[in-house]
Coordinates of C-alpha atoms (C1' of nucleotides) in Angstrom, one line a residue:
Chain L
M1 CA -3.7 -264.7 -9.5
T2 CA 0.0 -263.9 -9.9
I3 CA -0.3 -262.6 -13.4
Q4 CA -3.1 -260.2 -12.3
D5 CA -0.9 -259.2 -9.3
R6 CA 2.0 -258.5 -11.5
K7 CA -0.1 -256.5 -13.9
Q8 CA -1.5 -254.5 -11.0
R9 CA 2.0 -253.9 -9.6
E10 CA 3.2 -252.7 -13.0
N11 CA 0.2 -250.5 -13.3
E12 CA 0.8 -248.8 -10.0
A13 CA 4.5 -248.5 -10.7
R14 CA 3.7 -246.7 -13.9
R15 CA 1.1 -244.5 -12.2
R16 CA 3.8 -243.5 -9.7
A17 CA 6.3 -242.9 -12.5
I18 CA 3.8 -240.5 -14.1
L19 CA 3.3 -238.6 -10.9
S20 CA 7.0 -238.4 -10.0
A21 CA 8.0 -237.4 -13.5
S22 CA 5.3 -234.8 -13.6
R23 CA 6.3 -233.4 -10.3
L24 CA 10.0 -233.2 -11.3
I25 CA 9.2 -231.4 -14.5
A26 CA 6.8 -229.0 -12.7
E27 CA 9.2 -228.3 -9.9
T28 CA 12.2 -227.7 -12.1
E29 CA 10.6 -226.0 -15.1
G30 CA 7.1 -225.0 -14.0
W31 CA 3.7 -226.4 -14.8
N32 CA 3.7 -225.0 -18.3
A33 CA 6.6 -227.4 -19.1
L34 CA 4.4 -230.3 -18.2
T35 CA 3.1 -231.4 -21.6
T36 CA 1.6 -234.8 -22.4
R37 CA 4.3 -235.3 -25.1
R38 CA 7.1 -234.4 -22.7
L39 CA 5.7 -236.5 -20.0
A40 CA 5.2 -239.5 -22.4
H41 CA 8.9 -239.2 -23.4
E42 CA 10.0 -239.0 -19.8
I43 CA 8.2 -242.2 -18.8
E44 CA 9.2 -243.9 -22.0
Y45 CA 5.6 -244.6 -23.1
S46 CA 3.4 -243.0 -25.7
Q47 CA 0.8 -240.3 -24.9
P48 CA -2.3 -242.5 -24.7
V49 CA -0.8 -244.5 -21.9
I50 CA -1.1 -241.5 -19.7
Y51 CA -4.8 -241.4 -20.3
A52 CA -5.2 -244.9 -19.1
H53 CA -4.1 -243.7 -15.7
F54 CA -5.5 -240.2 -15.5
D55 CA -8.5 -238.4 -17.1
G56 CA -6.2 -235.7 -18.4
R57 CA -3.5 -233.2 -17.5
D58 CA -5.6 -231.6 -14.8
A59 CA -6.2 -234.9 -13.0
I60 CA -2.5 -235.4 -12.7
I61 CA -2.1 -232.1 -11.1
E62 CA -4.8 -232.9 -8.6
A63 CA -3.3 -236.2 -7.7
I64 CA 0.0 -234.5 -7.1
A65 CA -1.8 -231.9 -4.9
L66 CA -3.3 -234.7 -2.8
E67 CA 0.2 -236.0 -2.2
G68 CA 1.2 -232.5 -1.1
F69 CA -1.5 -232.2 1.5
D70 CA -0.2 -235.4 3.1
E71 CA 3.3 -234.0 3.2
L72 CA 2.2 -230.6 4.4
A73 CA 0.2 -232.2 7.3
T74 CA 3.3 -234.1 8.4
V75 CA 5.6 -231.1 8.2
L76 CA 3.2 -228.8 10.1
S77 CA 2.5 -231.4 12.8
S78 CA 6.1 -232.1 13.6
A79 CA 6.9 -228.3 13.6
R80 CA 4.0 -227.6 16.0
L81 CA 5.1 -230.3 18.4
T82 CA 8.7 -229.2 18.7
T83 CA 7.7 -227.0 21.7
A84 CA 5.0 -226.9 24.4
D85 CA 4.9 -223.1 24.3
P86 CA 1.8 -222.1 22.2
R87 CA 3.5 -219.0 20.8
Q88 CA 6.7 -220.8 19.8
A89 CA 4.6 -223.6 18.4
L90 CA 2.7 -221.1 16.2
L91 CA 5.9 -219.6 15.0
A92 CA 7.3 -223.0 14.2
L93 CA 4.2 -223.9 12.3
A94 CA 4.3 -220.6 10.3
S95 CA 8.0 -221.1 9.4
A96 CA 7.3 -224.7 8.4
Y97 CA 4.5 -223.6 6.2
S98 CA 6.6 -220.9 4.5
D99 CA 9.5 -223.3 4.1
F100 CA 7.2 -225.9 2.5
A101 CA 6.0 -223.3 0.0
D102 CA 9.5 -222.2 -0.7
R103 CA 10.9 -225.7 -1.2
S104 CA 8.1 -227.0 -3.4
P105 CA 6.6 -224.0 -5.2
A106 CA 5.0 -226.0 -7.9
L107 CA 3.5 -228.5 -5.5
Y108 CA 2.2 -225.6 -3.4
E109 CA 0.7 -224.0 -6.5
A110 CA -1.1 -227.3 -7.4
M111 CA -2.5 -227.4 -3.9
F112 CA -3.6 -223.8 -3.3
V113 CA -3.6 -221.8 -6.5
A114 CA -4.6 -224.1 -9.3
R115 CA -8.2 -224.5 -10.2
S116 CA -9.2 -227.8 -8.8
T117 CA -12.2 -230.1 -8.4
L118 CA -11.0 -231.0 -4.9
S119 CA -13.5 -229.9 -2.4
F120 CA -12.2 -227.8 0.6
A121 CA -14.0 -227.2 3.8
N122 CA -17.0 -229.4 3.4
A123 CA -18.2 -233.0 4.0
A124 CA -16.4 -234.3 0.9
T125 CA -13.0 -233.0 1.8
P126 CA -10.4 -235.7 1.8
D127 CA -8.9 -236.6 5.1
V128 CA -5.3 -235.5 4.3
M129 CA -6.7 -232.0 3.5
R130 CA -8.6 -231.9 6.8
A131 CA -5.5 -233.0 8.7
A132 CA -3.4 -230.2 7.3
F133 CA -6.0 -227.6 8.2
Q134 CA -6.5 -229.1 11.6
E135 CA -2.8 -228.5 12.3
I136 CA -3.4 -224.8 11.9
V137 CA -6.5 -224.9 14.0
S138 CA -4.6 -226.6 16.8
A139 CA -1.9 -224.0 16.6
V140 CA -4.2 -221.1 16.9
R141 CA -6.7 -222.5 19.4
P142 CA -4.8 -221.3 22.4
F143 CA -5.3 -217.7 21.1
A144 CA -8.9 -217.9 20.0
A145 CA -10.3 -216.0 23.0
G146 CA -13.9 -216.3 22.1
R147 CA -13.4 -216.2 18.3
P148 CA -14.3 -219.3 16.4
P149 CA -11.0 -221.2 16.1
G150 CA -11.9 -222.5 12.6
V151 CA -12.3 -219.0 11.2
L152 CA -9.3 -217.7 13.1
A153 CA -7.3 -220.5 11.5
E154 CA -8.6 -219.6 8.1
V155 CA -7.4 -216.1 8.6
V156 CA -4.0 -217.2 9.8
W157 CA -3.8 -219.6 6.9
A158 CA -4.8 -216.8 4.5
A159 CA -2.0 -214.6 5.9
L160 CA 0.5 -217.3 5.5
H161 CA -0.8 -218.1 2.0
G162 CA -0.7 -214.5 1.1
V163 CA 2.9 -213.9 2.1
C164 CA 4.0 -217.1 0.4
T165 CA 2.3 -216.5 -2.9
L166 CA 3.0 -212.7 -3.1
K167 CA 6.7 -213.3 -2.2
R168 CA 6.8 -216.1 -4.9
G169 CA 5.5 -213.7 -7.4
S170 CA 8.1 -211.0 -6.5
R171 CA 5.3 -208.8 -5.2
L172 CA 6.9 -208.1 -1.8
G173 CA 9.8 -206.0 -0.6
P174 CA 13.3 -207.3 0.1
E175 CA 12.8 -207.8 3.8
P176 CA 13.3 -211.4 4.9
Q177 CA 10.2 -213.5 5.1
S178 CA 10.8 -214.2 8.8
Q179 CA 10.0 -210.6 9.6
R180 CA 6.5 -211.1 8.2
L181 CA 6.0 -214.4 9.9
E182 CA 6.9 -212.8 13.3
I183 CA 4.4 -210.0 12.7
I184 CA 1.7 -212.5 11.9
V185 CA 2.5 -214.5 15.1
G186 CA 2.7 -211.3 17.1
L187 CA -0.7 -210.2 15.9
V188 CA -2.3 -213.5 16.9
A189 CA -0.3 -214.3 20.0
G190 CA -0.2 -210.8 21.3
Chain W
M1 CA -1.2 -182.7 -38.8
T2 CA -4.9 -183.6 -38.8
I3 CA -4.3 -186.8 -40.7
Q4 CA -1.7 -187.9 -38.2
D5 CA -4.0 -186.9 -35.4
R6 CA -6.9 -188.9 -36.8
K7 CA -4.7 -191.9 -37.1
Q8 CA -3.4 -191.6 -33.6
R9 CA -7.0 -191.2 -32.3
E10 CA -8.1 -194.3 -34.2
N11 CA -5.1 -196.2 -32.9
E12 CA -5.8 -195.2 -29.3
A13 CA -9.5 -196.1 -29.8
R14 CA -8.6 -199.4 -31.1
R15 CA -6.2 -200.1 -28.3
R16 CA -9.0 -199.2 -25.8
A17 CA -11.3 -201.5 -27.7
I18 CA -8.9 -204.4 -27.4
L19 CA -8.5 -203.8 -23.7
S20 CA -12.2 -203.5 -22.9
A21 CA -13.2 -206.4 -25.0
S22 CA -10.5 -208.5 -23.4
R23 CA -11.6 -207.5 -20.0
L24 CA -15.2 -208.3 -20.8
I25 CA -14.3 -211.7 -22.0
A26 CA -12.1 -212.5 -19.1
E27 CA -14.6 -211.2 -16.5
T28 CA -17.5 -213.1 -18.0
E29 CA -15.9 -216.3 -19.1
G30 CA -12.4 -216.4 -17.5
W31 CA -9.0 -215.7 -18.9
N32 CA -8.9 -219.0 -20.7
A33 CA -11.7 -217.8 -23.0
L34 CA -9.5 -214.9 -24.1
T35 CA -8.0 -216.3 -27.3
T36 CA -6.5 -214.1 -30.0
R37 CA -9.1 -215.4 -32.5
R38 CA -12.0 -214.6 -30.2
L39 CA -10.6 -211.2 -29.4
A40 CA -10.0 -210.4 -33.1
H41 CA -13.6 -211.4 -33.9
E42 CA -14.9 -209.3 -31.0
I43 CA -13.1 -206.1 -32.1
E44 CA -13.9 -206.8 -35.8
Y45 CA -10.3 -206.9 -36.9
S46 CA -8.0 -209.7 -37.9
Q47 CA -5.6 -211.3 -35.4
P48 CA -2.4 -209.5 -36.6
V49 CA -3.9 -206.1 -35.7
I50 CA -3.8 -207.1 -32.1
Y51 CA 0.0 -207.5 -32.3
A52 CA 0.4 -204.0 -33.7
H53 CA -0.8 -202.8 -30.3
F54 CA 0.5 -205.4 -27.9
D55 CA 3.5 -207.8 -27.9
G56 CA 1.2 -210.7 -27.2
R57 CA -1.6 -212.1 -25.0
D58 CA 0.4 -211.6 -21.8
A59 CA 1.0 -207.9 -22.6
I60 CA -2.7 -207.4 -22.8
I61 CA -3.2 -208.9 -19.4
E62 CA -0.5 -206.7 -18.0
A63 CA -2.1 -203.6 -19.5
I64 CA -5.4 -204.5 -17.9
A65 CA -3.7 -205.1 -14.6
L66 CA -2.3 -201.6 -14.7
E67 CA -5.8 -200.2 -15.2
G68 CA -6.8 -202.3 -12.2
F69 CA -4.2 -200.8 -9.9
D70 CA -5.5 -197.3 -10.7
E71 CA -9.1 -198.4 -9.9
L72 CA -8.1 -200.2 -6.7
A73 CA -6.2 -197.2 -5.4
T74 CA -9.2 -195.0 -5.9
V75 CA -11.5 -197.5 -4.3
L76 CA -9.2 -198.0 -1.3
S77 CA -8.6 -194.3 -0.9
S78 CA -12.3 -193.3 -0.8
A79 CA -13.1 -196.1 1.6
R80 CA -10.3 -195.2 4.0
L81 CA -11.4 -191.5 4.0
T82 CA -15.0 -192.3 4.9
T83 CA -14.1 -192.0 8.6
A84 CA -11.6 -190.4 10.8
D85 CA -11.5 -193.3 13.3
P86 CA -8.4 -195.4 12.4
R87 CA -10.1 -198.7 13.2
Q88 CA -13.2 -198.0 11.2
A89 CA -11.0 -196.7 8.4
L90 CA -9.0 -200.0 8.4
L91 CA -12.2 -202.0 8.3
A92 CA -13.6 -199.9 5.5
L93 CA -10.4 -200.4 3.5
A94 CA -10.5 -204.2 4.1
S95 CA -14.1 -204.4 3.0
A96 CA -13.4 -202.3 -0.1
Y97 CA -10.5 -204.5 -1.0
S98 CA -12.6 -207.6 -0.7
D99 CA -15.4 -206.1 -2.6
F100 CA -13.0 -205.2 -5.4
A101 CA -11.7 -208.7 -5.6
D102 CA -15.3 -210.1 -5.6
R103 CA -16.7 -207.7 -8.2
S104 CA -13.8 -208.1 -10.7
P105 CA -12.2 -211.5 -10.1
A106 CA -10.5 -211.7 -13.4
L107 CA -9.1 -208.2 -13.0
Y108 CA -7.9 -209.1 -9.6
E109 CA -6.3 -212.3 -10.9
A110 CA -4.4 -210.3 -13.5
M111 CA -3.1 -207.9 -10.9
F112 CA -2.1 -210.3 -8.1
V113 CA -2.0 -213.9 -9.3
A114 CA -0.9 -214.0 -12.9
R115 CA 2.8 -214.1 -13.6
S116 CA 3.7 -210.7 -14.7
T117 CA 6.7 -208.7 -15.7
L118 CA 5.4 -205.7 -13.7
S119 CA 7.8 -204.9 -10.9
F120 CA 6.4 -204.6 -7.4
A121 CA 8.1 -203.0 -4.5
N122 CA 11.2 -201.6 -6.1
A123 CA 12.4 -198.5 -7.9
A124 CA 10.8 -199.4 -11.2
T125 CA 7.3 -199.9 -9.7
P126 CA 4.7 -197.8 -11.6
D127 CA 3.1 -195.0 -9.7
V128 CA -0.4 -196.5 -9.7
M129 CA 0.8 -199.6 -8.0
R130 CA 2.7 -197.6 -5.4
A131 CA -0.5 -195.5 -4.8
A132 CA -2.6 -198.6 -4.1
F133 CA -0.1 -200.0 -1.7
Q134 CA 0.4 -196.7 0.1
E135 CA -3.3 -196.7 0.9
I136 CA -2.8 -199.9 2.9
V137 CA 0.3 -198.4 4.5
S138 CA -1.7 -195.3 5.5
A139 CA -4.5 -197.4 7.0
V140 CA -2.2 -199.5 9.2
R141 CA 0.2 -196.8 10.2
P142 CA -1.8 -195.8 13.3
F143 CA -1.3 -199.4 14.6
A144 CA 2.3 -199.9 13.7
A145 CA 3.6 -199.5 17.3
G146 CA 7.3 -199.8 16.5
R147 CA 6.8 -202.2 13.7
P148 CA 7.9 -201.1 10.2
P149 CA 4.6 -199.8 8.7
G150 CA 5.6 -201.1 5.2
V151 CA 6.1 -204.6 6.4
L152 CA 3.0 -204.5 8.5
A153 CA 1.1 -203.3 5.5
E154 CA 2.5 -206.2 3.5
V155 CA 1.2 -208.6 6.1
V156 CA -2.3 -207.1 6.2
W157 CA -2.3 -207.0 2.4
A158 CA -1.3 -210.7 2.4
A159 CA -4.1 -211.6 4.8
L160 CA -6.6 -209.8 2.6
H161 CA -5.1 -211.3 -0.5
G162 CA -5.3 -214.7 1.1
V163 CA -8.9 -214.6 2.2
C164 CA -9.9 -213.2 -1.3
T165 CA -8.1 -215.8 -3.4
L166 CA -8.8 -218.8 -1.1
K167 CA -12.5 -217.8 -1.0
R168 CA -12.5 -217.4 -4.8
G169 CA -11.1 -220.9 -5.2
S170 CA -13.8 -222.3 -2.9
R171 CA -11.1 -223.2 -0.3
L172 CA -12.8 -221.6 2.7
G173 CA -15.8 -222.5 4.8
P174 CA -19.3 -221.1 4.4
E175 CA -18.9 -218.3 7.0
P176 CA -19.4 -214.8 5.5
Q177 CA -16.3 -213.0 4.5
S178 CA -17.1 -210.1 6.8
Q179 CA -16.3 -212.4 9.7
R180 CA -12.8 -212.9 8.4
L181 CA -12.3 -209.2 7.7
E182 CA -13.3 -208.3 11.2
I183 CA -10.9 -210.8 12.7
I184 CA -8.1 -209.3 10.6
V185 CA -8.9 -205.8 11.7
G186 CA -9.3 -207.0 15.3
L187 CA -5.8 -208.5 15.2
V188 CA -4.2 -205.3 13.9
A189 CA -6.3 -202.7 15.7
G190 CA -6.5 -204.6 19.0
Chain H
dT1 C1' -4.7 -189.4 -61.0
dC2 C1' -1.1 -192.3 -60.1
dG3 C1' 3.0 -194.5 -57.9
dA4 C1' 4.5 -195.2 -53.1
dA5 C1' 3.8 -196.1 -48.5
dT6 C1' 1.1 -197.9 -45.1
dT7 C1' -2.4 -200.7 -43.3
dT8 C1' -4.9 -204.9 -43.1
dC9 C1' -5.9 -209.6 -44.2
dT10 C1' -5.3 -214.5 -45.7
dA11 C1' -2.9 -218.5 -44.9
dG12 C1' 0.1 -221.0 -42.4
dC13 C1' 3.5 -222.7 -38.7
dA14 C1' 4.7 -225.3 -34.6
dA15 C1' 3.0 -226.9 -30.3
dC16 C1' -0.9 -228.1 -27.4
dG17 C1' -4.4 -231.8 -25.1
dA18 C1' -6.8 -235.5 -26.5
dT19 C1' -8.5 -239.7 -29.2
dA20 C1' -9.7 -243.2 -33.0
dG21 C1' -8.2 -247.1 -35.0
dA22 C1' -4.3 -250.0 -36.3
dT23 C1' -0.8 -252.9 -34.4
dT24 C1' 1.7 -255.5 -31.3
dA25 C1' 2.2 -258.4 -27.3
dT26 C1' 0.3 -261.5 -24.0
dC27 C1' -2.9 -264.7 -22.3
dG28 C1' -5.5 -269.2 -21.6
dT29 C1' -6.6 -273.4 -24.0
dG30 C1' -6.2 -277.6 -27.0
Chain B
dC1 C1' 4.0 -276.1 -28.5
dA2 C1' 0.5 -273.5 -31.4
dC3 C1' -3.3 -270.8 -32.0
dG4 C1' -7.3 -267.8 -31.5
dA5 C1' -8.8 -264.2 -28.3
dT6 C1' -7.9 -260.7 -25.3
dA7 C1' -5.4 -256.9 -23.6
dA8 C1' -1.9 -253.5 -24.0
dT9 C1' 0.4 -250.1 -26.7
dC10 C1' 1.4 -247.2 -30.6
dT11 C1' 0.9 -244.4 -34.8
dA12 C1' -1.4 -241.0 -36.8
dT13 C1' -4.6 -237.5 -36.5
dC14 C1' -8.1 -234.0 -34.9
dG15 C1' -9.3 -229.4 -33.5
dT16 C1' -7.4 -225.4 -31.0
dT17 C1' -3.8 -222.4 -29.4
dG18 C1' -0.4 -218.1 -29.8
dC19 C1' 1.9 -216.0 -33.3
dT20 C1' 3.9 -214.5 -38.0
dA21 C1' 5.3 -214.2 -43.0
dG22 C1' 3.9 -212.6 -47.2
dA23 C1' 0.0 -211.2 -50.2
dA24 C1' -3.6 -207.9 -50.9
dA25 C1' -6.0 -203.8 -50.3
dT26 C1' -6.2 -199.2 -48.8
dT27 C1' -4.7 -194.5 -48.2
dC28 C1' -1.4 -191.1 -48.8
dG29 C1' 1.3 -187.1 -51.0
dA30 C1' 2.5 -185.0 -55.3

DNA sequence: TCGAATTTCTAGCAACGATAGATTATCGTG
DNA sequence: CACGATAATCTATCGTTGCTAGAAATTCGA
């Protein structure tokens, strides 16, 4: 089976190469710069090889988004657990979310802006996506006060998503983002 | 000058035809369906005529976005003024915003999601865009309580923007949107 | 009514995502 | 080692996109 193994290893390595090259291109030059020709040149294979690994350009973006959910869940979790104080924990989570969006805007776009066949908020939702959302739920639960924690978490998430995307699109004023995050936390945590 | 006048009238009519045809296509089939060939066929002229009116496809989208800001400002203003109670006024504004995004998702996308050369929140910001934002500022001002009303308005706007875009992308749960709007208003208006 | 100016169209470019079919490399077997 | 079969990879191409140059047609003023 060693030959099969080697082929499988090579296949997986190439799949990873496609994903990391795509991510690098998207993060440095935007998703529009990710063309199949450019990508093929970058991984030093011809275009059809890409289609042996992914159904098409959109499938690559979705695979990258899935990577992102895993990373975001980790980031949010460690931020939330830096303190036992619920209010400070919520602020830490909000800052971590905003930093994540700032540091990897293309990744963030793939996860939360791009049209996608990934299913959110239902039975078919992948575990990594659930995990990321559950971090927000955990952070807001102490402040639920009768409100459904899941819906409150959606609202807080929406506020964070809004300030991140609007800021990214130069649609907000010059005030530092931290000011907006503190207002969000203040509204929730009283 | 009647010949000049007629030409100008025809020019303006054709410009309007381009915009309304584009908007219809985008609203019924999405922005991807707006191709210059399709648009040319729709307005019954050849492609180059489009470029006599707009610098390109993106310029059309921006012109449509500008129309949208005017419409949104009107919608928000009349919603806000349906009641003298600040809390009810804020809820009415939030509902009106959400309804606007629901009813014209393509228009909304052009205004708040698409990359754009329109400048937000600075000296060069067009009046219609200022007016729409000022409606939100007016609605939240009664609840500012020491916070800068402009930044608070940005946060409320971001929350509304977030719930609208995330819902549009099927990223939120099955609960009715009104539940989220009430939570947002509750957070701001105590 | 006719030459000049303007308007409009036809035809085409380069780049895109994607794929069919030829070509090369690799495999197990005698 | 050699060879036929299989698998992997590439070249070349398709249809579509935004956009534009240059030809053709129309409209204008004299």
